[in-house]
CSV table of C-alpha atoms in Angstrom, one decimal:
chain,number,residue,atom,x,y,z
P,3,MET,CA,-9.0,-4.1,-15.4
P,4,LYS,CA,-5.3,-3.9,-15.2
P,5,ASP,CA,-5.3,-0.1,-16.1
P,6,MET,CA,-7.8,0.6,-13.3
P,7,GLN,CA,-5.4,-0.7,-10.7
P,8,LYS,CA,-2.6,1.4,-12.1
P,9,ASP,CA,-4.8,4.5,-11.9
P,10,GLU,CA,-4.9,4.5,-8.1
P,11,LEU,CA,-2.3,6.2,-5.8
P,12,SER,CA,-0.9,3.8,-3.3
P,13,ARG,CA,-1.3,4.5,0.4
P,14,PHE,CA,2.5,5.0,0.8
P,15,TRP,CA,2.6,7.8,-1.9
P,16,PHE,CA,-0.6,9.3,-0.5
P,17,MET,CA,1.0,9.6,3.0
P,18,VAL,CA,4.3,10.9,1.5
P,19,SER,CA,2.6,13.5,-0.6
P,20,ASN,CA,0.5,14.6,2.4
P,21,ALA,CA,3.6,14.9,4.6
P,22,VAL,CA,5.8,16.5,2.0
P,23,PRO,CA,3.5,18.5,-0.4
P,24,PRO,CA,6.2,19.1,-3.1
P,25,VAL,CA,6.2,15.3,-3.7
P,26,GLY,CA,2.5,15.4,-4.3
P,27,VAL,CA,2.8,18.2,-6.8
P,28,PHE,CA,5.6,16.3,-8.6
P,29,LEU,CA,3.5,13.2,-8.7
P,30,TYR,CA,0.6,15.2,-10.1
P,31,PHE,CA,2.7,16.5,-13.0
P,32,LYS,CA,4.2,13.1,-13.6
P,33,HIS,CA,0.9,11.2,-13.9
P,34,ARG,CA,-1.6,13.9,-15.1
P,35,LYS,CA,-1.8,12.7,-18.7
P,36,ASN,CA,-1.7,8.9,-18.3
P,37,HIS,CA,-3.3,8.4,-14.9
P,38,PRO,CA,-5.7,11.3,-14.1
P,39,LYS,CA,-7.2,9.7,-11.0
P,40,LYS,CA,-3.8,9.1,-9.5
P,41,ALA,CA,-2.6,12.6,-10.3
P,42,ASN,CA,-5.7,14.2,-8.8
P,43,ARG,CA,-5.4,12.2,-5.6
P,44,ALA,CA,-1.7,13.1,-5.3
P,45,LEU,CA,-2.5,16.8,-5.7
P,46,THR,CA,-5.4,16.7,-3.3
P,47,SER,CA,-3.2,15.0,-0.7
P,48,ALA,CA,-0.6,17.7,-1.2
P,49,MET,CA,-3.1,20.5,-0.9
P,50,ILE,CA,-4.5,19.0,2.4
P,51,GLY,CA,-0.9,18.6,3.7
P,52,VAL,CA,-0.1,22.3,3.5
P,53,PRO,CA,-2.7,23.6,6.0
P,54,MET,CA,-2.1,20.6,8.2
P,55,ALA,CA,1.6,21.5,8.3
P,56,LEU,CA,0.8,25.1,9.1
P,57,VAL,CA,-1.6,24.2,11.9
P,58,MET,CA,0.9,21.7,13.4
P,59,SER,CA,3.8,24.2,13.3
P,60,TYR,CA,1.6,26.8,15.0
P,61,ILE,CA,0.6,24.3,17.8
P,62,ILE,CA,4.2,23.2,18.3
P,63,ASN,CA,5.6,26.8,18.3
P,64,THR,CA,3.0,28.2,20.7
P,65,HIS,CA,2.3,25.4,23.1
P,66,LEU,CA,5.5,23.4,23.4
P,67,LEU,CA,8.1,26.2,23.3
P,68,LYS,CA,6.9,28.1,26.3
């Protein structure tokens, strides 16, 4: 039971890896062998963060800088 709790990515690291995708990629490589669920969640969060950052930068650059 103890190992199951350690194999979950915390909300804090999920948000950080979403906001800063290189952190999620780093967490993936750090945890991929010992904690595969944690590693996959970090990588998924990072991959979701990249398009979100692109969309937000487009919105900010086109609508707010007129």
